[in-house]
Amino acid sequence: MITAFITYFLLGLVISITPGAMTVQMVNQALRKGFLSGWFVGLGGMTIDLALIILVYFGFSHFLAHPMVELIMWFIGSIFLLIIGVDSLRESKNNVDFSGAASKKSLTKAYTSGFLMAISPGNIVFWIGIFGPLLVSSINGENQAQFIIVALGILLGILIHDIGLMSIIHFSRKFLSQTVLKWAAVVAAIILFGFSVYFGYEFITQLIMYV
């Protein structure tokens, strides 16, 4: 059990290092608003991760892979990434408050952005393709507790990655100038726009194929 937990903890930790739109948003929020804002983006994403684990457990992975469901998620993902990118561009005009005291409203906004960004075919296919088989195989094993061990190991690995990354960003941002932080937000916005365009392209491509 302990060996399995450590193995899947390391797997979750290593795979979560892979850069993507979620990481960009987490770093951007941590740079501008401190540790909690960045971490809450990650918690929003982890909520979807947990939901996917539950859906895999109850055998809904095939539903998530349905072309129509995937098509809708590409569209939703494109729109939300565009909105978050515009928001990042707007925030770049404001000076950064180094107190790190994020308001309840800003934490809710950060959590929501992570939650919505995680509702994307890329994230869901990633889960179904990589973690799905591992989770399913643990369900089919003789010991049903194996599923919980695998799921907890993966989630803890992701959580530790998020906390570590946000801690580094939070403490290092104090050494950066307002100009650097402004351009970091602009670059983050451009990257998010890029992901939005990519999602939109996938939506249009698959819509044409589906029709």
mmCIF file of C-alpha atoms in Angstrom:
data_model
loop_
_atom_site.group_PDB
_atom_site.id
_atom_site.type_symbol
_atom_site.label_atom_id
_atom_site.label_comp_id
_atom_site.label_asym_id
_atom_site.label_seq_id
_atom_site.Cartn_x
_atom_site.Cartn_y
_atom_site.Cartn_z
ATOM 1 C CA MET A 1 0.000 0.000 0.000
ATOM 2 C CA ILE A 2 2.711 2.468 0.987
ATOM 3 C CA THR A 3 4.724 1.667 -2.142
ATOM 4 C CA ALA A 4 1.657 2.210 -4.339
ATOM 5 C CA PHE A 5 0.878 5.513 -2.594
ATOM 6 C CA ILE A 6 4.432 6.825 -3.052
ATOM 7 C CA THR A 7 4.494 5.702 -6.692
ATOM 8 C CA TYR A 8 1.286 7.510 -7.607
ATOM 9 C CA PHE A 9 2.214 10.514 -5.469
ATOM 10 C CA LEU A 10 5.389 10.895 -7.544
ATOM 11 C CA LEU A 11 3.386 10.373 -10.740
ATOM 12 C CA GLY A 12 0.952 13.136 -9.796
ATOM 13 C CA LEU A 13 3.841 15.402 -8.808
ATOM 14 C CA VAL A 14 5.829 14.867 -12.016
ATOM 15 C CA ILE A 15 2.874 15.113 -14.409
ATOM 16 C CA SER A 16 1.557 18.295 -12.767
ATOM 17 C CA ILE A 17 4.891 19.979 -13.581
ATOM 18 C CA THR A 18 3.890 19.912 -17.262
ATOM 19 C CA PRO A 19 3.238 23.574 -18.235
ATOM 20 C CA GLY A 20 -0.185 24.555 -19.520
ATOM 21 C CA ALA A 21 -2.865 27.229 -19.290
ATOM 22 C CA MET A 22 -3.561 26.303 -15.647
ATOM 23 C CA THR A 23 0.074 26.783 -14.648
ATOM 24 C CA VAL A 24 0.199 30.121 -16.472
ATOM 25 C CA GLN A 25 -2.859 31.365 -14.591
ATOM 26 C CA MET A 26 -1.553 30.089 -11.253
ATOM 27 C CA VAL A 27 1.803 31.830 -11.707
ATOM 28 C CA ASN A 28 0.145 35.035 -12.893
ATOM 29 C CA GLN A 29 -2.191 35.142 -9.888
ATOM 30 C CA ALA A 30 0.612 34.326 -7.435
ATOM 31 C CA LEU A 31 2.812 37.060 -8.905
ATOM 32 C CA ARG A 32 0.114 39.703 -8.691
ATOM 33 C CA LYS A 33 -1.911 38.736 -5.616
ATOM 34 C CA GLY A 34 0.228 36.356 -3.593
ATOM 35 C CA PHE A 35 0.323 32.721 -2.554
ATOM 36 C CA LEU A 36 -3.370 32.189 -1.758
ATOM 37 C CA SER A 37 -4.662 33.540 -5.066
ATOM 38 C CA GLY A 38 -2.336 31.301 -7.049
ATOM 39 C CA TRP A 39 -3.123 28.293 -4.881
ATOM 40 C CA PHE A 40 -6.874 28.837 -5.184
ATOM 41 C CA VAL A 41 -6.541 28.606 -8.969
ATOM 42 C CA GLY A 42 -4.957 25.193 -8.427
ATOM 43 C CA LEU A 43 -7.682 24.190 -5.948
ATOM 44 C CA GLY A 44 -10.305 25.054 -8.553
ATOM 45 C CA GLY A 45 -8.555 22.739 -11.001
ATOM 46 C CA MET A 46 -8.224 20.022 -8.367
ATOM 47 C CA THR A 47 -11.987 20.136 -7.797
ATOM 48 C CA ILE A 48 -12.445 18.991 -11.387
ATOM 49 C CA ASP A 49 -9.691 16.401 -10.911
ATOM 50 C CA LEU A 50 -11.548 14.985 -7.926
ATOM 51 C CA ALA A 51 -14.821 14.995 -9.876
ATOM 52 C CA LEU A 52 -13.132 13.087 -12.710
ATOM 53 C CA ILE A 53 -11.817 10.494 -10.258
ATOM 54 C CA ILE A 54 -15.358 9.978 -8.956
ATOM 55 C CA LEU A 55 -16.745 9.726 -12.518
ATOM 56 C CA VAL A 56 -14.070 7.188 -13.465
ATOM 57 C CA TYR A 57 -14.935 5.176 -10.363
ATOM 58 C CA PHE A 58 -18.592 5.039 -11.379
ATOM 59 C CA GLY A 59 -17.761 4.223 -15.001
ATOM 60 C CA PHE A 60 -18.602 7.545 -16.686
ATOM 61 C CA SER A 61 -15.263 7.898 -18.514
ATOM 62 C CA HIS A 62 -16.825 6.786 -21.807
ATOM 63 C CA PHE A 63 -19.439 9.534 -21.518
ATOM 64 C CA LEU A 64 -16.710 12.178 -21.137
ATOM 65 C CA ALA A 65 -15.031 10.896 -24.298
ATOM 66 C CA HIS A 66 -18.225 11.263 -26.362
ATOM 67 C CA PRO A 67 -17.651 13.545 -29.421
ATOM 68 C CA MET A 68 -20.566 15.867 -28.579
ATOM 69 C CA VAL A 69 -19.426 16.296 -24.965
ATOM 70 C CA GLU A 70 -15.883 16.954 -26.163
ATOM 71 C CA LEU A 71 -17.171 19.478 -28.710
ATOM 72 C CA ILE A 72 -19.043 21.429 -26.037
ATOM 73 C CA MET A 73 -16.004 21.444 -23.750
ATOM 74 C CA TRP A 74 -13.732 22.797 -26.503
ATOM 75 C CA PHE A 75 -16.185 25.677 -26.988
ATOM 76 C CA ILE A 76 -16.599 26.412 -23.276
ATOM 77 C CA GLY A 77 -12.839 26.213 -22.723
ATOM 78 C CA SER A 78 -12.134 28.634 -25.568
ATOM 79 C CA ILE A 79 -14.589 31.215 -24.234
ATOM 80 C CA PHE A 80 -13.395 31.049 -20.635
ATOM 81 C CA LEU A 81 -9.719 31.208 -21.605
ATOM 82 C CA LEU A 82 -10.490 34.304 -23.659
ATOM 83 C CA ILE A 83 -12.274 35.911 -20.695
ATOM 84 C CA ILE A 84 -9.438 35.054 -18.283
ATOM 85 C CA GLY A 85 -6.884 36.385 -20.783
ATOM 86 C CA VAL A 86 -8.747 39.695 -21.081
ATOM 87 C CA ASP A 87 -8.911 39.885 -17.279
ATOM 88 C CA SER A 88 -5.151 39.322 -17.060
ATOM 89 C CA LEU A 89 -4.582 42.100 -19.592
ATOM 90 C CA ARG A 90 -6.696 44.468 -17.510
ATOM 91 C CA GLU A 91 -4.853 43.533 -14.323
ATOM 92 C CA SER A 92 -1.517 44.334 -15.955
ATOM 93 C CA LYS A 93 -2.439 48.046 -15.736
ATOM 94 C CA ASN A 94 -2.637 47.923 -11.931
ATOM 95 C CA ASN A 95 0.319 47.983 -9.567
ATOM 96 C CA VAL A 96 0.946 44.850 -7.529
ATOM 97 C CA ASP A 97 0.152 44.859 -3.809
ATOM 98 C CA PHE A 98 2.994 43.018 -2.065
ATOM 99 C CA SER A 99 1.078 42.588 1.187
ATOM 100 C CA GLY A 100 -0.290 39.298 -0.150
ATOM 101 C CA ALA A 101 -3.618 39.931 1.576
ATOM 102 C CA ALA A 102 -6.020 38.622 -1.041
ATOM 103 C CA SER A 103 -9.673 39.538 -0.563
ATOM 104 C CA LYS A 104 -12.423 36.939 -0.336
ATOM 105 C CA LYS A 105 -13.736 38.168 -3.690
ATOM 106 C CA SER A 106 -10.357 37.741 -5.391
ATOM 107 C CA LEU A 107 -9.926 34.234 -3.934
ATOM 108 C CA THR A 108 -13.372 33.234 -5.190
ATOM 109 C CA LYS A 109 -12.488 34.637 -8.606
ATOM 110 C CA ALA A 110 -9.169 32.752 -8.632
ATOM 111 C CA TYR A 111 -10.870 29.487 -7.628
ATOM 112 C CA THR A 112 -13.533 29.946 -10.307
ATOM 113 C CA SER A 113 -10.933 30.615 -13.002
ATOM 114 C CA GLY A 114 -9.084 27.394 -12.130
ATOM 115 C CA PHE A 115 -12.334 25.445 -11.995
ATOM 116 C CA LEU A 116 -13.471 26.683 -15.407
ATOM 117 C CA MET A 117 -10.064 26.206 -17.026
ATOM 118 C CA ALA A 118 -10.015 22.585 -15.896
ATOM 119 C CA ILE A 119 -13.261 21.918 -17.780
ATOM 120 C CA SER A 120 -11.481 21.340 -21.063
ATOM 121 C CA PRO A 121 -11.038 18.304 -23.305
ATOM 122 C CA GLY A 122 -7.276 18.606 -22.903
ATOM 123 C CA ASN A 123 -7.471 18.162 -19.136
ATOM 124 C CA ILE A 124 -10.215 15.537 -19.259
ATOM 125 C CA VAL A 125 -8.632 13.483 -22.049
ATOM 126 C CA PHE A 126 -5.356 13.739 -20.130
ATOM 127 C CA TRP A 127 -7.031 12.286 -17.060
ATOM 128 C CA ILE A 128 -8.891 9.574 -18.937
ATOM 129 C CA GLY A 129 -5.840 8.673 -21.026
ATOM 130 C CA ILE A 130 -3.181 8.618 -18.308
ATOM 131 C CA PHE A 131 -4.825 8.315 -14.901
ATOM 132 C CA GLY A 132 -8.014 6.591 -16.073
ATOM 133 C CA PRO A 133 -6.459 3.182 -16.825
ATOM 134 C CA LEU A 134 -4.536 3.268 -13.544
ATOM 135 C CA LEU A 135 -7.667 4.041 -11.569
ATOM 136 C CA VAL A 136 -9.764 1.476 -13.440
ATOM 137 C CA SER A 137 -7.159 -1.246 -12.946
ATOM 138 C CA SER A 138 -7.091 -0.472 -9.224
ATOM 139 C CA ILE A 139 -10.888 -0.819 -9.072
ATOM 140 C CA ASN A 140 -10.685 -4.241 -10.703
ATOM 141 C CA GLY A 141 -8.086 -5.400 -8.232
ATOM 142 C CA GLU A 142 -8.817 -7.704 -5.327
ATOM 143 C CA ASN A 143 -8.431 -4.905 -2.813
ATOM 144 C CA GLN A 144 -10.929 -2.061 -3.414
ATOM 145 C CA ALA A 145 -8.923 0.187 -1.058
ATOM 146 C CA GLN A 146 -6.254 0.284 -3.790
ATOM 147 C CA PHE A 147 -8.412 2.769 -5.716
ATOM 148 C CA ILE A 148 -8.419 5.214 -2.789
ATOM 149 C CA ILE A 149 -4.640 4.842 -2.375
ATOM 150 C CA VAL A 150 -4.034 5.565 -6.067
ATOM 151 C CA ALA A 151 -6.444 8.529 -6.128
ATOM 152 C CA LEU A 152 -5.059 10.081 -2.929
ATOM 153 C CA GLY A 153 -1.478 9.640 -4.124
ATOM 154 C CA ILE A 154 -2.197 11.425 -7.412
ATOM 155 C CA LEU A 155 -4.125 14.277 -5.771
ATOM 156 C CA LEU A 156 -1.498 14.785 -3.053
ATOM 157 C CA GLY A 157 1.230 14.914 -5.705
ATOM 158 C CA ILE A 158 -0.661 17.649 -7.563
ATOM 159 C CA LEU A 159 -1.331 19.517 -4.300
ATOM 160 C CA ILE A 160 2.324 19.468 -3.211
ATOM 161 C CA HIS A 161 3.381 20.704 -6.664
ATOM 162 C CA ASP A 162 0.914 23.597 -6.468
ATOM 163 C CA ILE A 163 1.943 24.603 -2.943
ATOM 164 C CA GLY A 164 5.658 24.395 -3.793
ATOM 165 C CA LEU A 165 5.350 26.384 -7.008
ATOM 166 C CA MET A 166 3.142 29.059 -5.426
ATOM 167 C CA SER A 167 5.531 29.399 -2.461
ATOM 168 C CA ILE A 168 8.491 30.009 -4.793
ATOM 169 C CA ILE A 169 6.548 32.556 -6.852
ATOM 170 C CA HIS A 170 5.156 34.329 -3.782
ATOM 171 C CA PHE A 171 8.540 34.886 -2.122
ATOM 172 C CA SER A 172 10.438 35.681 -5.325
ATOM 173 C CA ARG A 173 7.938 38.276 -6.603
ATOM 174 C CA LYS A 174 9.117 40.781 -3.980
ATOM 175 C CA PHE A 175 12.406 41.026 -5.831
ATOM 176 C CA LEU A 176 10.700 41.962 -9.103
ATOM 177 C CA SER A 177 9.834 45.462 -10.227
ATOM 178 C CA GLN A 178 6.332 46.648 -11.065
ATOM 179 C CA THR A 179 7.353 46.831 -14.733
ATOM 180 C CA VAL A 180 8.436 43.179 -14.802
ATOM 181 C CA LEU A 181 5.215 42.122 -13.089
ATOM 182 C CA LYS A 182 3.183 44.190 -15.544
ATOM 183 C CA TRP A 183 4.797 42.472 -18.521
ATOM 184 C CA ALA A 184 4.449 39.076 -16.845
ATOM 185 C CA ALA A 185 0.681 39.664 -16.768
ATOM 186 C CA VAL A 186 0.724 40.751 -20.419
ATOM 187 C CA VAL A 187 2.683 37.641 -21.445
ATOM 188 C CA ALA A 188 0.284 35.484 -19.417
ATOM 189 C CA ALA A 189 -2.636 37.105 -21.260
ATOM 190 C CA ILE A 190 -1.025 36.414 -24.649
ATOM 191 C CA ILE A 191 -0.423 32.754 -23.745
ATOM 192 C CA LEU A 192 -4.012 32.387 -22.541
ATOM 193 C CA PHE A 193 -5.236 33.969 -25.786
ATOM 194 C CA GLY A 194 -3.134 31.413 -27.638
ATOM 195 C CA PHE A 195 -4.769 28.545 -25.752
ATOM 196 C CA SER A 196 -8.162 30.128 -26.413
ATOM 197 C CA VAL A 197 -7.482 30.255 -30.157
ATOM 198 C CA TYR A 198 -6.269 26.649 -30.109
ATOM 199 C CA PHE A 199 -9.413 25.502 -28.285
ATOM 200 C CA GLY A 200 -11.545 27.489 -30.723
ATOM 201 C CA TYR A 201 -9.740 25.911 -33.674
ATOM 202 C CA GLU A 202 -10.334 22.428 -32.261
ATOM 203 C CA PHE A 203 -13.995 23.279 -31.703
ATOM 204 C CA ILE A 204 -14.486 24.463 -35.307
ATOM 205 C CA THR A 205 -12.521 21.516 -36.735
ATOM 206 C CA GLN A 206 -14.491 18.940 -34.794
ATOM 207 C CA LEU A 207 -17.772 20.741 -35.446
ATOM 208 C CA ILE A 208 -17.164 20.473 -39.209
ATOM 209 C CA MET A 209 -16.313 16.776 -38.838
ATOM 210 C CA TYR A 210 -19.311 16.149 -36.593
ATOM 211 C CA VAL A 211 -21.733 17.922 -38.941
#
